[in-house]
Short mmCIF file of C-alpha atoms in Angstrom, two decimals:
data_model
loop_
_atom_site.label_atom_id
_atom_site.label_comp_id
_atom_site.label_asym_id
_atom_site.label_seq_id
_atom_site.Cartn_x
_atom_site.Cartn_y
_atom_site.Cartn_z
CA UNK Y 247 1.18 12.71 -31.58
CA UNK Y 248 -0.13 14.53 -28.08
CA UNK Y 249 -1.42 17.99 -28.75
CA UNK Y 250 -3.32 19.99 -25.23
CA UNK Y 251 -5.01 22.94 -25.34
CA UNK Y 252 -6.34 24.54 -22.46
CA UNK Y 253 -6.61 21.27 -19.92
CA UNK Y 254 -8.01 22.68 -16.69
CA UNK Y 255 -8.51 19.82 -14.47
CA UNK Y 256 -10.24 20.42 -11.01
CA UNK Y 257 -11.50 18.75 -7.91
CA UNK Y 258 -13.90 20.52 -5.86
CA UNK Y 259 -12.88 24.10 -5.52
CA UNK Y 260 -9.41 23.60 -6.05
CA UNK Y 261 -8.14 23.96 -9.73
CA UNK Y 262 -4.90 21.33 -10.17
CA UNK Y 263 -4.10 22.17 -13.79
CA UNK Y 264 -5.19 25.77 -14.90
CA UNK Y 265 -5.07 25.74 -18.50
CA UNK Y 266 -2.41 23.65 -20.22
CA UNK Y 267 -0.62 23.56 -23.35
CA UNK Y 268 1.38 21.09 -24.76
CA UNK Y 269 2.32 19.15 -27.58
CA UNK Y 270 4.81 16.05 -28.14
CA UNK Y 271 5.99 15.18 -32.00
CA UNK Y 272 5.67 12.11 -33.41
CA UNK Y 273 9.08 10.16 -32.33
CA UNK Y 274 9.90 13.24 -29.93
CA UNK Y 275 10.85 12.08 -25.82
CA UNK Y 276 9.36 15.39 -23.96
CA UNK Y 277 10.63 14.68 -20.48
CA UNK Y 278 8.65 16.82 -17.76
CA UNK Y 279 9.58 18.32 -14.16
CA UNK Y 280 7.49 19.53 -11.22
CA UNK Y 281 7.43 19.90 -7.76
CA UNK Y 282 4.83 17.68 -5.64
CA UNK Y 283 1.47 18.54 -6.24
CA UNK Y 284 2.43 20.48 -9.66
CA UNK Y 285 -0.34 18.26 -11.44
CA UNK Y 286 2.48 15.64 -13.42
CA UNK Y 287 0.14 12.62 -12.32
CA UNK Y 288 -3.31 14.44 -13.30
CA UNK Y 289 -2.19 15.53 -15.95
CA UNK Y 290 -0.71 11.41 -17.02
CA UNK Y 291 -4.21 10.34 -15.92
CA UNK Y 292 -6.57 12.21 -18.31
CA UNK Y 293 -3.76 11.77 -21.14
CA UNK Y 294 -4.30 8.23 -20.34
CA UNK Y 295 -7.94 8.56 -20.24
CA UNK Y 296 -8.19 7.50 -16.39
CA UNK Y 297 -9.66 10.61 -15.36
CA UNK Y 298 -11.68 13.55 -17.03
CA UNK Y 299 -10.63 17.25 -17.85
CA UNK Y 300 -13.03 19.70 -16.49
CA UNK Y 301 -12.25 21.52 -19.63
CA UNK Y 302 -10.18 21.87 -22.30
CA UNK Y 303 -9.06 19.33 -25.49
CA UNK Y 304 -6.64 16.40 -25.60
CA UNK Y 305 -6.08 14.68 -28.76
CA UNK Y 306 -3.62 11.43 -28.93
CA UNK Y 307 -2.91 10.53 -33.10
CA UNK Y 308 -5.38 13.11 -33.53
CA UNK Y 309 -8.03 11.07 -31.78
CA UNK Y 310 -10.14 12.81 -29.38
CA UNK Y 311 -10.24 11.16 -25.58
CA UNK Y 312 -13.75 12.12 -24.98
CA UNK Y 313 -14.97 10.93 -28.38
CA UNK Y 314 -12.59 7.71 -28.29
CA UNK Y 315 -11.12 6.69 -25.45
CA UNK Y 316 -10.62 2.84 -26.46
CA UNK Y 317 -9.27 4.10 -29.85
CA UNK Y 318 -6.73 6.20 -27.44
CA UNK Y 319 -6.08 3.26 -25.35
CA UNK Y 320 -4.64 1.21 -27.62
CA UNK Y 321 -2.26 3.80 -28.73
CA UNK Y 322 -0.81 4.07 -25.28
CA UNK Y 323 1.38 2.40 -22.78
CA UNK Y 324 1.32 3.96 -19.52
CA UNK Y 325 3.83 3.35 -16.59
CA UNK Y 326 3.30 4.83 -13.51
CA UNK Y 327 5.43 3.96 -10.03
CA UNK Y 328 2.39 1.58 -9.10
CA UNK Y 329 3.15 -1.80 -11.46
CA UNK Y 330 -0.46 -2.45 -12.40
CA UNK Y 331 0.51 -6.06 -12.73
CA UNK Y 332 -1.12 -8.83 -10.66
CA UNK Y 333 1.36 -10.37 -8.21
CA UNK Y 334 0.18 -13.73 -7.85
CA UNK Y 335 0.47 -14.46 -11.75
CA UNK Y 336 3.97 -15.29 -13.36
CA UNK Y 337 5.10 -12.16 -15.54
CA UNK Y 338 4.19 -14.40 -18.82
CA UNK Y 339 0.66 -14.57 -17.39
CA UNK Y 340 0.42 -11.34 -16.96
CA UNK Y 341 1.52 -10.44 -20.09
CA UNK Y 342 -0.90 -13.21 -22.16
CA UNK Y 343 -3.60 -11.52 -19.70
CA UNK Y 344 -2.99 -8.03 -21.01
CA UNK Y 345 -2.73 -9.67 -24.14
CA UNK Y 346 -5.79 -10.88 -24.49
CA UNK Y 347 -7.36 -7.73 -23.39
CA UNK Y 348 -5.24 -5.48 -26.38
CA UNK Y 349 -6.89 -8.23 -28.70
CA UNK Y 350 -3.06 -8.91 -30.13
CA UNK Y 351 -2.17 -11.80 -32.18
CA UNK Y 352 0.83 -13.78 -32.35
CA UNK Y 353 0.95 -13.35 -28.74
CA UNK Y 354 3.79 -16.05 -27.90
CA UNK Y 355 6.38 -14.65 -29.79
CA UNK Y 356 5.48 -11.34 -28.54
CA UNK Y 357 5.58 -11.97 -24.89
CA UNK Y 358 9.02 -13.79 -26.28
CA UNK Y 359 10.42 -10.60 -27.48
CA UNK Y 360 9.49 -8.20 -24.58
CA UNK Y 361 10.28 -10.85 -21.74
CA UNK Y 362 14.09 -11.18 -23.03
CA UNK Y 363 14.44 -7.55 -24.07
CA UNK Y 364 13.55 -6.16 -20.30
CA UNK Y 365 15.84 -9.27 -19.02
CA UNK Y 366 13.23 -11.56 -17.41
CA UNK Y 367 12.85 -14.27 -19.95
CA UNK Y 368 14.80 -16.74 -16.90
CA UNK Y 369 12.30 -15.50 -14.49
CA UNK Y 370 9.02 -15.52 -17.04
CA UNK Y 371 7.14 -18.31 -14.79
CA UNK Y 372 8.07 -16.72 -11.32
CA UNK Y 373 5.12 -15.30 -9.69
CA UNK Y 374 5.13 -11.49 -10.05
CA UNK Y 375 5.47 -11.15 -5.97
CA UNK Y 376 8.91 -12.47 -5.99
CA UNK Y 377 10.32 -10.43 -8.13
CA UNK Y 378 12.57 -6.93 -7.00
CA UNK Y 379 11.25 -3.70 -6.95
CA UNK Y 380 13.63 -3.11 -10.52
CA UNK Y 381 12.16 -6.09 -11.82
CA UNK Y 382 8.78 -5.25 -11.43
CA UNK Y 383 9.00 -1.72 -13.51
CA UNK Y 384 10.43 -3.92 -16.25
CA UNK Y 385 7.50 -5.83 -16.32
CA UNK Y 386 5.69 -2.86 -16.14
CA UNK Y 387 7.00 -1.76 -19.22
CA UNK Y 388 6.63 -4.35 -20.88
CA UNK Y 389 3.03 -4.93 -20.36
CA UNK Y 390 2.81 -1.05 -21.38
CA UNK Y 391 4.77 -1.88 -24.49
CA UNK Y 392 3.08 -5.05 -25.65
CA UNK Y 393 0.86 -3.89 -27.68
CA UNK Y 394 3.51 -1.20 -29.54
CA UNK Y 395 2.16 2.09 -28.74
CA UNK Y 396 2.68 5.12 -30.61
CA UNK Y 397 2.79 6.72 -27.45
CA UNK Y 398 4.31 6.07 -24.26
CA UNK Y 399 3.48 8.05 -20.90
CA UNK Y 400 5.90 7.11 -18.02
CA UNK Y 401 5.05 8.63 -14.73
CA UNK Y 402 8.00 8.70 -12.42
CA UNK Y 403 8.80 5.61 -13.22
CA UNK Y 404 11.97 5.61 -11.34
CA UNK Y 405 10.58 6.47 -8.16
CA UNK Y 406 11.56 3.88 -4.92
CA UNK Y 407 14.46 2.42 -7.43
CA UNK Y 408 17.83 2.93 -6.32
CA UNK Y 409 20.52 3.57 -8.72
CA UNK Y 410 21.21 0.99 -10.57
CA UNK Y 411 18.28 -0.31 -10.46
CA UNK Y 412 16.83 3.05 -12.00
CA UNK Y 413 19.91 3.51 -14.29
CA UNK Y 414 19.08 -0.10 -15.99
CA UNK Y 415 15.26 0.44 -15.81
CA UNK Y 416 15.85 4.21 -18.15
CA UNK Y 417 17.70 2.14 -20.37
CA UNK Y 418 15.74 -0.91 -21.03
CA UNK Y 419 13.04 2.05 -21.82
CA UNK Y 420 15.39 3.24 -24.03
CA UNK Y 421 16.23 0.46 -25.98
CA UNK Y 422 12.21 -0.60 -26.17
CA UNK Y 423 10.65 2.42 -26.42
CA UNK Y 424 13.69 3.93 -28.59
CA UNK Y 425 12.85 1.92 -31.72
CA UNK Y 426 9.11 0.55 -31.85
CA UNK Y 427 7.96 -1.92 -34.49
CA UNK Y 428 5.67 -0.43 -37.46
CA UNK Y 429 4.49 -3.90 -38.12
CA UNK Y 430 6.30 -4.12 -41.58
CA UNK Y 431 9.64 -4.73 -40.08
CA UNK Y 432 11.23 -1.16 -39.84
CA UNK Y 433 12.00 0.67 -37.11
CA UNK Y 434 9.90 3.97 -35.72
CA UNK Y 435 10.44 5.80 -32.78
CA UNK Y 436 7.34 6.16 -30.31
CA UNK Y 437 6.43 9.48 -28.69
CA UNK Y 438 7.45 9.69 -24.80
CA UNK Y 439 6.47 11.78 -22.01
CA UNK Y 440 7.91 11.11 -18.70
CA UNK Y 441 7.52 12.82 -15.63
CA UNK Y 442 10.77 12.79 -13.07
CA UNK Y 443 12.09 14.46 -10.35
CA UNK Y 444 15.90 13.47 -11.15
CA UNK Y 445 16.82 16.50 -13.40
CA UNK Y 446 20.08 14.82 -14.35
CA UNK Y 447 18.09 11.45 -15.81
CA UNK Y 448 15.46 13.71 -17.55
CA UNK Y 449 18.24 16.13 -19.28
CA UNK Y 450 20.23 13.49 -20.29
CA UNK Y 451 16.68 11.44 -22.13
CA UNK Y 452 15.01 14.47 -23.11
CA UNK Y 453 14.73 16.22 -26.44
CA UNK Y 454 12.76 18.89 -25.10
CA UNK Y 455 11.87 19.78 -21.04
CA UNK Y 456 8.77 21.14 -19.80
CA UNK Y 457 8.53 22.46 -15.88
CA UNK Y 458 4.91 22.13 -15.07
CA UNK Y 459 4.17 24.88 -11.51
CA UNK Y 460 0.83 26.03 -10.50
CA UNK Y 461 -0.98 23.86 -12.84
CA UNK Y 462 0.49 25.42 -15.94
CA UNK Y 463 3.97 25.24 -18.07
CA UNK Y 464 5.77 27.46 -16.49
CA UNK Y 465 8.89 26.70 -18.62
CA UNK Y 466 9.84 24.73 -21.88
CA UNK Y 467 13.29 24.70 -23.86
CA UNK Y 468 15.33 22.50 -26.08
CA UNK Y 469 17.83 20.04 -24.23
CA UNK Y 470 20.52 21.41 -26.57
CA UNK Y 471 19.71 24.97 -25.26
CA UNK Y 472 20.19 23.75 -21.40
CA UNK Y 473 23.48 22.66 -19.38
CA UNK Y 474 22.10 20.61 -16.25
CA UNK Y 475 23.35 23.78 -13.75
CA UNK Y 476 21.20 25.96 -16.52
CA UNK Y 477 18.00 23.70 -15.84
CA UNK Y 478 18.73 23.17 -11.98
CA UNK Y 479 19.13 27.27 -11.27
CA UNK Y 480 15.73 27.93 -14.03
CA UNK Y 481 13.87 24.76 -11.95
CA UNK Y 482 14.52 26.23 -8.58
CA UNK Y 483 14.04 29.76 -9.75
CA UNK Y 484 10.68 28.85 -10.67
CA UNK Y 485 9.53 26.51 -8.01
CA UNK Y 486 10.75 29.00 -5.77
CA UNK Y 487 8.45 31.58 -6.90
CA UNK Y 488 5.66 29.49 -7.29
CA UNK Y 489 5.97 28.41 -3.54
CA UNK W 372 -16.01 -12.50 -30.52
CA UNK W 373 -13.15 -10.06 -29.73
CA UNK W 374 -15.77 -8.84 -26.69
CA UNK W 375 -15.68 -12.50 -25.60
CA UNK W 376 -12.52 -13.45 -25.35
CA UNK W 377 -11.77 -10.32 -23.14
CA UNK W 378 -14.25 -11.43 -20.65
CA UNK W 379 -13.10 -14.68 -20.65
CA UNK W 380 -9.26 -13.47 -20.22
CA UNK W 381 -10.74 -11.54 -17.02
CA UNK W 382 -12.31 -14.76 -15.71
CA UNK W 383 -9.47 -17.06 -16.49
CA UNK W 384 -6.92 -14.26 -14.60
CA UNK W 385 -9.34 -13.55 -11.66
CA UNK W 386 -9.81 -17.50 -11.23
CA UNK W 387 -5.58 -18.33 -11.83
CA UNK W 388 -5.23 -15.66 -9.22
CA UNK W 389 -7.78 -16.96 -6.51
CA UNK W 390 -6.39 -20.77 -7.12
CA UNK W 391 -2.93 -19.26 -5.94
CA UNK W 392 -4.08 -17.48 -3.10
CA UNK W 393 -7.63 -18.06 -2.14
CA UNK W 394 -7.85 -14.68 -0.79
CA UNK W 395 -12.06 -14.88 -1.44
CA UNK W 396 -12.91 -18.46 -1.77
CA UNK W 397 -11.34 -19.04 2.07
CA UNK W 398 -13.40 -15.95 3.60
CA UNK W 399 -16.59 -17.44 1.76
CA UNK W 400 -16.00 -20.81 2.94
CA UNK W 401 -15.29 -20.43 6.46
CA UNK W 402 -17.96 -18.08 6.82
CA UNK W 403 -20.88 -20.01 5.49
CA UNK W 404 -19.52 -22.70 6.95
CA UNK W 405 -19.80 -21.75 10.64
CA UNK W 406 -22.79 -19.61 9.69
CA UNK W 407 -24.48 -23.07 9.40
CA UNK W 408 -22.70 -24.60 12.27
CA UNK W 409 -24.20 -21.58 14.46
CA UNK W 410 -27.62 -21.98 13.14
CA UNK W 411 -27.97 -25.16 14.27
CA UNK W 412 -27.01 -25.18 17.39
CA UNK W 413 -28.73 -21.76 17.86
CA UNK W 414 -32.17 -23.56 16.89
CA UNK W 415 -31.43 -26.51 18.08
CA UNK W 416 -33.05 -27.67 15.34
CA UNK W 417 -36.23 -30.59 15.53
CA UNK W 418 -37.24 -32.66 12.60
CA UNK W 419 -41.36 -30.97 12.88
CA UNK W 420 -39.42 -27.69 12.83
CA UNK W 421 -36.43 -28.35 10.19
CA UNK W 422 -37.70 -27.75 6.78
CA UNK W 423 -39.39 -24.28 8.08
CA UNK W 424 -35.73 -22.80 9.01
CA UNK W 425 -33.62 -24.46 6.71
CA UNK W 426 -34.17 -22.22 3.68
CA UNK W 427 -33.53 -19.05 5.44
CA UNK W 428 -30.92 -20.55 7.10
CA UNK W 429 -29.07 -21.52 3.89
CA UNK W 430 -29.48 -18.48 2.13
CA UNK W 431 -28.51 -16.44 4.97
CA UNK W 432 -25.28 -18.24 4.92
CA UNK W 433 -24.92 -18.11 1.20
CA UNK W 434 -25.64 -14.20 0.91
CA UNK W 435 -23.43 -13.21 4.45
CA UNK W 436 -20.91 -15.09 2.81
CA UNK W 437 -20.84 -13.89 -0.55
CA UNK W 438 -21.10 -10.26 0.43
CA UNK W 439 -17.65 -11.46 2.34
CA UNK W 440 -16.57 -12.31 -1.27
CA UNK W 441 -18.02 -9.57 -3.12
CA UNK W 442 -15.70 -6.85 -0.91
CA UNK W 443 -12.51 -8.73 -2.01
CA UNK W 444 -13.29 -8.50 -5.24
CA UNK W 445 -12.78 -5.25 -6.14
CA UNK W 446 -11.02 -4.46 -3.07
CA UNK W 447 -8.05 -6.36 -4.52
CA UNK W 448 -8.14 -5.15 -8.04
CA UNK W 449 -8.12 -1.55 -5.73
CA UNK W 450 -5.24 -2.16 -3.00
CA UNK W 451 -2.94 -3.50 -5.06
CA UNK W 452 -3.05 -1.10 -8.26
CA UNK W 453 -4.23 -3.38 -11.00
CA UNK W 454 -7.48 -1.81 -11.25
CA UNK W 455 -5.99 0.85 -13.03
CA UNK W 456 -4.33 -1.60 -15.65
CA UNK W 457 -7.65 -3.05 -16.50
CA UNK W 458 -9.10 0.52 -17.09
CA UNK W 459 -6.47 1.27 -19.54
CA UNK W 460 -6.82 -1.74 -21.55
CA UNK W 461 -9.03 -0.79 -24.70
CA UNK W 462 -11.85 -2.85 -23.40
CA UNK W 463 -15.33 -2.44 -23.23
CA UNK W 464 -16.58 -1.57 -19.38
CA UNK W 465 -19.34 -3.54 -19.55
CA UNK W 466 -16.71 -6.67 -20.39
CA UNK W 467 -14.91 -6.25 -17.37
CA UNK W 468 -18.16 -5.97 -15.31
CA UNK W 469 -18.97 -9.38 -17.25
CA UNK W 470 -15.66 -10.81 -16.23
CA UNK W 471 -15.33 -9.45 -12.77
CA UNK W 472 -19.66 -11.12 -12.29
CA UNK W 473 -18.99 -13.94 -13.81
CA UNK W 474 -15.85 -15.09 -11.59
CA UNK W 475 -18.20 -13.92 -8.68
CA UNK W 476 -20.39 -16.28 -9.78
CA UNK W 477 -17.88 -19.43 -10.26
CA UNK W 478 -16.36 -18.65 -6.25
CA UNK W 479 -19.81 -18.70 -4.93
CA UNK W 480 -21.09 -21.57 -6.43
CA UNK W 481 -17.85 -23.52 -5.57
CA UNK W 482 -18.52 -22.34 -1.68
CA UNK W 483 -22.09 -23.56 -2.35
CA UNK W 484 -20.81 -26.55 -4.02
CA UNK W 485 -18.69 -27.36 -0.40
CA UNK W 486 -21.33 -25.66 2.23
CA UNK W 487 -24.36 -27.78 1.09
CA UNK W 488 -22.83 -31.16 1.28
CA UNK W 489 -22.76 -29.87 5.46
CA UNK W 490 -26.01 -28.63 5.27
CA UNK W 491 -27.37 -31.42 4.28
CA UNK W 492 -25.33 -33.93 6.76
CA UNK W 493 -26.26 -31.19 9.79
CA UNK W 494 -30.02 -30.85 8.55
CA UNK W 495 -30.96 -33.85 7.24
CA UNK W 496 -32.64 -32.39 4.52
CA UNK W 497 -32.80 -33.66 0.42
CA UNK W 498 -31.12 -30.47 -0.85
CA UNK W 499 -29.79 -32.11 -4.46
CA UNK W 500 -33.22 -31.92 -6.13
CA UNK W 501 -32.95 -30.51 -9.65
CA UNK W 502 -35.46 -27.74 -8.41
CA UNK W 503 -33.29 -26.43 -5.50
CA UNK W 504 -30.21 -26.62 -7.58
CA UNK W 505 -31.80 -24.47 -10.18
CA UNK W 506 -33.08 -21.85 -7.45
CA UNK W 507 -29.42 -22.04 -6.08
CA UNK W 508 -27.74 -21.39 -9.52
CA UNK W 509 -30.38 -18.21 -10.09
CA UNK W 510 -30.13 -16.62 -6.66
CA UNK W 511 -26.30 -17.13 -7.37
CA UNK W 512 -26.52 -15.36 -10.86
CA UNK W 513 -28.87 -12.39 -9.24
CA UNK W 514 -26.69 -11.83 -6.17
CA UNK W 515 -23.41 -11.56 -8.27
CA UNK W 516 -24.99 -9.40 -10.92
CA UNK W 517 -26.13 -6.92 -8.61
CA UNK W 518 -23.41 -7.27 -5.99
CA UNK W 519 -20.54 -7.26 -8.27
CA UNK W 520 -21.72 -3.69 -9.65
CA UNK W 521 -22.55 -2.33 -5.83
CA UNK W 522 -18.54 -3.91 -4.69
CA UNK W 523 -17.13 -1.21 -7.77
CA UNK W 524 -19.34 1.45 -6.27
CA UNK W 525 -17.78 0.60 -2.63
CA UNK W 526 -15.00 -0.11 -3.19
CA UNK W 527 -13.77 3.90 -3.72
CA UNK W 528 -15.01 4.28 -0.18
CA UNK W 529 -13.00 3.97 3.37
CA UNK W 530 -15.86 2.46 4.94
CA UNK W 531 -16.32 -0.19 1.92
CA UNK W 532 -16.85 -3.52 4.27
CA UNK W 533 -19.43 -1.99 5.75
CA UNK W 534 -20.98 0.04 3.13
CA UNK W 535 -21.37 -2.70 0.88
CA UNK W 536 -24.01 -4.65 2.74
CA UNK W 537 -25.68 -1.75 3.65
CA UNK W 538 -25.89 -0.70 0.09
CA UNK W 539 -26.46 -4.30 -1.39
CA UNK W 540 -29.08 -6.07 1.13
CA UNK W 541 -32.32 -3.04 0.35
CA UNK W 542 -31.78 -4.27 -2.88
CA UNK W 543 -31.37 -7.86 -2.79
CA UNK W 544 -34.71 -8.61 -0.77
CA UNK W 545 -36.97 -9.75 -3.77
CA UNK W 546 -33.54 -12.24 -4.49
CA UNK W 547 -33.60 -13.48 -1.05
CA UNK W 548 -37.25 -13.49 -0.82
CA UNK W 549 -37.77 -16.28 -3.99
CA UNK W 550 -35.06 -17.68 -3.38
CA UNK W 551 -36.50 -18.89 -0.07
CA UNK W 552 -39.92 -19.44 -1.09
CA UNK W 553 -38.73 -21.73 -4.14
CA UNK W 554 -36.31 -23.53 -1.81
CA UNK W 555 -39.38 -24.32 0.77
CA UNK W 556 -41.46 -25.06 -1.74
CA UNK W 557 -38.85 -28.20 -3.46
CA UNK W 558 -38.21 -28.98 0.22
CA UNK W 559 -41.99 -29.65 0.96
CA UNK W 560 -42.75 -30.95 -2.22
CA UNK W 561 -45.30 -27.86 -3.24
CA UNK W 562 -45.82 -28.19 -7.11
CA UNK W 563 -43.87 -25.43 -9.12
CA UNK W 564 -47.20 -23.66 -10.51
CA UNK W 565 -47.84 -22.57 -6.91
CA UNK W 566 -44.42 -21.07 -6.76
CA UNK W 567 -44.27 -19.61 -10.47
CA UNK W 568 -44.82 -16.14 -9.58
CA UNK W 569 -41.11 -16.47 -7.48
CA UNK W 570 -39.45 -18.06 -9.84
CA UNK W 571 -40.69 -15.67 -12.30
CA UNK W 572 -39.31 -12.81 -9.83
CA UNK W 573 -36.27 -14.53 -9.95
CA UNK W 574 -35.37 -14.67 -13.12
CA UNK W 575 -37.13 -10.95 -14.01
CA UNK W 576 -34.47 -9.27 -11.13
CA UNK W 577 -31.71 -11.92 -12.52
CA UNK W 578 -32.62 -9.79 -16.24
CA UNK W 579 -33.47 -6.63 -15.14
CA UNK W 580 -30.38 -5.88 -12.89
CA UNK W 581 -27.68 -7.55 -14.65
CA UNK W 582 -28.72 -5.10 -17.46
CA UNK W 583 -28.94 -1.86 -15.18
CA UNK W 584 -25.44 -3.09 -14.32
CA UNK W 585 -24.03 -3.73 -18.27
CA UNK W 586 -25.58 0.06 -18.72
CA UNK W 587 -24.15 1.37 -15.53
CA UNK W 588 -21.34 0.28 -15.02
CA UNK W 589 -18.46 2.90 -17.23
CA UNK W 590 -20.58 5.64 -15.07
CA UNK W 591 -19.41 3.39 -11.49
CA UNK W 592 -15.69 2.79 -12.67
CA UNK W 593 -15.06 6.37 -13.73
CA UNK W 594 -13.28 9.01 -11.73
#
């Protein structure tokens, strides 16, 4: 579903990623760590076709960005720990706005659906500036959802929530993102990759982990081949040594 | 059709939005408002001397005041994150720079459609002739087109409030420059073919720009 090869991504003089690699299987949650500054974010934007590489290939369904980048839109949902909602609309307007954008049909019943499955079908005419901080990410991922992507990118989505509020938030992604719609009425499983800095969270969503240090994958294993003391020792070992 | 409805969703959620919290439309208002109030007492204006100050006048106020409009535009799409959600949409650039003009466009006339009720009242001058309204509706259309591409430049920079005009009044002269002489010229009764060659400006730079900006503007909104 996501393959990289070589992504290099720099500003000015200073090189954030350095080459790269990376690939997420169809139906396959790749959950990834990294210390501040390791290049998670720049790495989310050019997957999501907010920023450029300065080299290198991305391909999303084997589309690639540079040649496509609407066709690569509207395979993604992004969710970063900014909303990207407006907050004087209710959370139905929002949705019908981004909506309207995807070109989606049957929009009602749609909003329908994603409103009571993130819990804010009660709330669906409140104005998007009363709402929590917990509330909000469900929003978000619902407007990142509403179009049924293929692919889902989740950029520390967690971050500013408190506990429960991030413990409900991982599931409601769970449950939405778990089992996407193929449009004939059968279940799928989109591809995820999520960037956190709770180690516990990621082992316990991931099918594989990726460390990303000093622009590059510095580690990648299977979660059955990791404990969470096996993952904490190799993710301090490593951001240790990359200073 | 598809491209149509997408810059008509961006319209209909920038104009929802600004009916909730009139975050532009308040800035524009005041601003021409007392930009007119000032102006006449500054001049302390005399019939003989009236219709040879108003035009400037009035499109000083509109243009100060819509560059006052301009800078929220973008800068609230910016500060609050949303930009972002728009550029991930799988729409065409050019239909958000439609969207983003076009609602531009709708906020300054409605300022217009409020400041020149008190500009005629404080003036005394006959400013609902068909000619005048036209001029108002194109100088309108060319100030938005080009403006609302210069406020996505901006608006990446610290110094965007101030960088804006700078950036946006070079430009806008032959706008500003018609717009005035065709307003005069309705005012004081000159016949249209004497004016043709600014109205013809006007709508050539109303053209000319808002297609510069359609071409431009994936190059502005990019990283």
């Amino acid at each position: 579903m996501l393959e990289i090869r070589s992504l290099v991504k720099s500003f000015g003089r200073k090189a954030v990623l350095r080459g790269v690699d990376l690939t997420v299987a169809p139906g396959e949650t790749v959950v990834m760590f990294g210390p501040n500054g390791a290049g998670k974010t720049t790495l989310m934007r050019i997957i999501s076709t907010l920023s450029k590489p300065t080299a290198g290939k991305v391909r999303v369904g084997g589309i690639e960005i540079s040649y496509a980048p609407d066709a690569v839109r509207q395979q993604l949902g992004f969710v970063t720990h900014a909303p990207l909602l407006y907050d004087s609309l209710t959370a139905e307007e929002n949705l019908r706005f981004f909506g309207r954008l995807y070109r989606l049909n049957d929009l009602d019943a749609r909003i329908d659906a994603l409103l009571r499955q993130v819990g804010l079908a009660a709330r669906r005419h409140d104005p998007v500036r009363t709402y929590s901080r917990g509330m909000v990410q469900r929003l978000s991922i619902a407007r990142a959802l509403l179009h049924d992507p293929p692919m889902l990118l989740l950029d520390e989505p967690d971050t500013g929530l408190d506990q429960h509020a991030a413990a409900m938030l991982h599931r409601v992604v769970a449950e939405v993102a778990g089992v996407r719609q193929n449009g004939e009425g059968e279940g799928k499983r989109a591809s995820v990759l999520l960037t956190t800095h709770n180690l516990e969270r990621g082992l316990a969503w991931a099918d594989r982990l990726v460390i990303l240090a000093g622009g590059r994958v510095a580690f990648e294993a299977r979660r059955g081949d990791l404990t969470e003391e096996s993952l904490r020792e190799t993710y301090d070992r490593i951001v240790g040594e990359r200073g | 059709m598809n491209y149509l409805r997408q810059v008509a969703a961006i319209v209909w959620k920038d104009v929802v939005a600004e009916l909730r919290t009139k975050d532009i439309f308040s800035a524009m208002f005041v601003f021409a408002l007392l930009s007119v109030l000032i102006f006449q007492f500054a001049f302390d204006l005399r019939v003989e001397n009236v219709k040879q100050v108003a035009p400037g006048v009035l499109w000083v106020a509109i243009s100060f005041a819509g560059v006052l409009g301009l800078n929220r535009s973008f800068a609230l799409e910016k500060d609050k994150g949303s930009m972002e959600g728009l550029l991930l949409a799988p729409v065409d650039r050019s239909a958000i720079y439609f969207g983003k003009m076009l609602g531009n466009v709708l906020f300054m006339l409605a300022m217009e459609a409020l400041v020149i009720p008190v500009f005629i009242i404080l003036f005394n001058l006959p400013l609902y002739l068909p000619g005048v309204l036209l001029v108002v509706l194109l100088g309108t259309l060319g100030f938005a087109g080009v403006g609302t591409l210069f406020s996505a430049m901006a608006v990446n920079t610290r110094a965007r409030e101030v960088l804006l005009p700078i950036l946006l009044f070079p430009i806008l002269v032959p706008v500003l420059i018609s717009a005035v002489k065709l307003t005069g010229g309705f005012l004081d009764n000159i016949p249209l073919s004497e004016n043709i060659n600014w109205l013809q400006l006007l709508v050539v730079f109303d053209v000319v720009f808002i297609a510069i900006a359609f071409m431009t503007f994936d190059y502005v909104v990019e990283e």
